[in-house]
PDB file of C-alpha atoms in Angstrom:
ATOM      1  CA  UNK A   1       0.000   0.000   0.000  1.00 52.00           C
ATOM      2  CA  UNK A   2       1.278   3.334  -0.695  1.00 61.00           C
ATOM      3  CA  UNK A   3       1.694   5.934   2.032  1.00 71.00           C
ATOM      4  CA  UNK A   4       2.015   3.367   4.673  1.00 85.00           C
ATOM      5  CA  UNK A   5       5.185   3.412   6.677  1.00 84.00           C
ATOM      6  CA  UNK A   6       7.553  -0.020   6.787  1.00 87.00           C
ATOM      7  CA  UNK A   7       7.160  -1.373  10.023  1.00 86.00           C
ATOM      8  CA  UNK A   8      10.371  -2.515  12.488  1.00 83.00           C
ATOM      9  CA  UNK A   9      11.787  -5.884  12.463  1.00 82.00           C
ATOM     10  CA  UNK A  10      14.029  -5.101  15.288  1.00 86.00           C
ATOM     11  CA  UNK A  11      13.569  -7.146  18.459  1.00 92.00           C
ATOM     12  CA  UNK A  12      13.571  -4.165  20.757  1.00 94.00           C
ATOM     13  CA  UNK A  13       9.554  -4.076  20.610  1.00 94.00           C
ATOM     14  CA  UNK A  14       9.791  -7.512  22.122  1.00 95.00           C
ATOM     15  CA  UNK A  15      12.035  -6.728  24.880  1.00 96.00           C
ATOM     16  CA  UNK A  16       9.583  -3.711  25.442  1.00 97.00           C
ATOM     17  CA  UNK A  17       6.498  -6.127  25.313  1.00 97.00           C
ATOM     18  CA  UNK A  18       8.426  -8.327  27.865  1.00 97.00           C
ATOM     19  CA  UNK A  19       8.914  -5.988  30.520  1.00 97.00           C
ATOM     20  CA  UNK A  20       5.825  -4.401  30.377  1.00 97.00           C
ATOM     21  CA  UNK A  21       4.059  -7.555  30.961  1.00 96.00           C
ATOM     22  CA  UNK A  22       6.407  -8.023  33.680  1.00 96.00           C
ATOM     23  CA  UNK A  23       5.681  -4.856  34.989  1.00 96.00           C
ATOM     24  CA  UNK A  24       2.146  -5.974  35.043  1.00 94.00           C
ATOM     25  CA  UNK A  25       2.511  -9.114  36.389  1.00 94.00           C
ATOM     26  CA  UNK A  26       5.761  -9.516  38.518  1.00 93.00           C
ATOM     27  CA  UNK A  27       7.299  -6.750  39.155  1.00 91.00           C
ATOM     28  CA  UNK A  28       6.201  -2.981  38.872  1.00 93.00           C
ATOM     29  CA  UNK A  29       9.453  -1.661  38.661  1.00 95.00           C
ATOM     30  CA  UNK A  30       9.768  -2.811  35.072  1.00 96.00           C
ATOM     31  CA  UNK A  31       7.060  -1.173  34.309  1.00 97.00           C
ATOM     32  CA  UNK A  32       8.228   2.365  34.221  1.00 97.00           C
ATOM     33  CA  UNK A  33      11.144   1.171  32.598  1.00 97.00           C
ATOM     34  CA  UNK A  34       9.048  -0.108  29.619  1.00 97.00           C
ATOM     35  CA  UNK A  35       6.920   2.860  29.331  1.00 97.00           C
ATOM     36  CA  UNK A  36       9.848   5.004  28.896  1.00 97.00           C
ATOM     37  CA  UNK A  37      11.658   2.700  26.831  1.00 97.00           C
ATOM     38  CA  UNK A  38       8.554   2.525  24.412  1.00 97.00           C
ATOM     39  CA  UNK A  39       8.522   6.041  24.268  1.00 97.00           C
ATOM     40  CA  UNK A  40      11.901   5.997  22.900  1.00 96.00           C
ATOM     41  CA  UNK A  41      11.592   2.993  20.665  1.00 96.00           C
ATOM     42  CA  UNK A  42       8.408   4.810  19.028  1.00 95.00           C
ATOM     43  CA  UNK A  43      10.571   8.228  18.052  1.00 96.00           C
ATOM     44  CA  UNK A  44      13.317   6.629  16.900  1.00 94.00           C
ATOM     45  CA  UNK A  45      10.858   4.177  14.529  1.00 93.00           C
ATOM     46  CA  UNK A  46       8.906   7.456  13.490  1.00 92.00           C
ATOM     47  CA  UNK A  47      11.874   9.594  12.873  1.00 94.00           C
ATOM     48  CA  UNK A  48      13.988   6.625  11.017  1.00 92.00           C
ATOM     49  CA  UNK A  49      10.628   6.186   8.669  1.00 92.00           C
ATOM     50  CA  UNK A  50       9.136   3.223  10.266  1.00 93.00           C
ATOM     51  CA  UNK A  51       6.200   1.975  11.776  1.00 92.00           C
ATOM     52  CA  UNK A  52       6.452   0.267  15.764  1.00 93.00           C
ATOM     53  CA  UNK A  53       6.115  -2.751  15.714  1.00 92.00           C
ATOM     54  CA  UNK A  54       2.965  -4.302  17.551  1.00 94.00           C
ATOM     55  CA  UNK A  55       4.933  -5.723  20.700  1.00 95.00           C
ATOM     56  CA  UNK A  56       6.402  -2.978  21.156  1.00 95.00           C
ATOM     57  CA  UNK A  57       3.446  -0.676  21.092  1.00 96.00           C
ATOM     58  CA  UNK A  58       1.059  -3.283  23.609  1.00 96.00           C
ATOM     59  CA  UNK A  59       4.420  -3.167  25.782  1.00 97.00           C
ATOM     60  CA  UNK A  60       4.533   0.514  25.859  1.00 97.00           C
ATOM     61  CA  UNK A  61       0.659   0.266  26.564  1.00 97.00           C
ATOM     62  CA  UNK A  62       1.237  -1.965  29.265  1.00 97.00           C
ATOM     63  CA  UNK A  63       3.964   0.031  30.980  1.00 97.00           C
ATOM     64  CA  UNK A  64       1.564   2.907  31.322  1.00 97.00           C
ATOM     65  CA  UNK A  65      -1.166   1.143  32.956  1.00 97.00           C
ATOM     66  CA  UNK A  66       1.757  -0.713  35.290  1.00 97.00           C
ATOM     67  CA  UNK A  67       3.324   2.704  35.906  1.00 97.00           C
ATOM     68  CA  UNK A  68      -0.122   4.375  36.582  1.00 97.00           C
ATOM     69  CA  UNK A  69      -0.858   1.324  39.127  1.00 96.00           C
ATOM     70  CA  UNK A  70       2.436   1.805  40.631  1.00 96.00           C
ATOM     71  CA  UNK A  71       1.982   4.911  41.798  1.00 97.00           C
ATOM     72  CA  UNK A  72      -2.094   4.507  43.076  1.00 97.00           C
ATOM     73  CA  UNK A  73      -0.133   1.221  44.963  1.00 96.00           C
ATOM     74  CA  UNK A  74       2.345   3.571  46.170  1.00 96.00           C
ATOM     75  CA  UNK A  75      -0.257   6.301  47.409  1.00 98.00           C
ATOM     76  CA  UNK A  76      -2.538   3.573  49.118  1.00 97.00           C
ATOM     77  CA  UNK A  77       0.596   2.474  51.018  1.00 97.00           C
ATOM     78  CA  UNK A  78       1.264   5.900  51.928  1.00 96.00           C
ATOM     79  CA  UNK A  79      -1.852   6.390  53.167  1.00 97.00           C
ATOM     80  CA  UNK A  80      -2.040   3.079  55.029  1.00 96.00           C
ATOM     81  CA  UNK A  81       0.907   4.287  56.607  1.00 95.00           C
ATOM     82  CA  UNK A  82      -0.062   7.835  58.043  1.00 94.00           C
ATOM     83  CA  UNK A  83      -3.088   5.990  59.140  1.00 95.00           C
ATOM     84  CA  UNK A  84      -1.351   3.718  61.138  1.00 93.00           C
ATOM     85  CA  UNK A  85       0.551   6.266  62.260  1.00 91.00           C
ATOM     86  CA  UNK A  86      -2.104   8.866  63.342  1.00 92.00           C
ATOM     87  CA  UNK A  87      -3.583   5.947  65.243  1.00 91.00           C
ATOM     88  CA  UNK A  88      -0.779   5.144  67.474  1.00 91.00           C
ATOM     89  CA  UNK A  89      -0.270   8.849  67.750  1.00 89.00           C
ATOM     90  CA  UNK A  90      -3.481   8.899  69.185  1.00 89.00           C
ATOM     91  CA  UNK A  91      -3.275   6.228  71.509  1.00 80.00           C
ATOM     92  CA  UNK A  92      -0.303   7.555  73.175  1.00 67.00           C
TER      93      UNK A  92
END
């Protein structure tokens, strides 16, 4: 089809689908990590006249939600936290 960009054959959009599954799954810290690599694999692609490859755009996809659910973890366990803490305060 004309006007359609080539798309990457490169394996970093499987590396990128890998750790943001991870970061899903496993470990949240990888999550992050695959967002932000994602972002990078997707301008280089675009600016070297490709198209991302699928993997690597899901990973991306999935780094974002990880990353967003890393941080509402992080704020609940925060919370949790000055709760406990206002409690004891209280009791002493």
């Amino acid at each position: 089809m004309q006007g359609q960009l080539p798309q990457d054959t490169s394996d970093r959009g499987t590396i990128i689908f890998v750790l943001g599954l991870l970061g899903i799954l496993l470990c949240q810290i990888c999550a992050p990590i695959a967002f932000f690599m994602g972002q990078g694999y997707k301008r280089d692609c675009l600016a070297e006249g490709m198209r991302p490859s699928g993997l690597g755009e899901a990973g991306r996809i999935m780094g974002l939600v990880g990353t967003i659910l890393l941080v509402l973890w992080l704020i609940l366990v925060g919370l949790y936290f000055c709760l406990i803490g206002s409690i004891i305060a209280a009791g002493a």
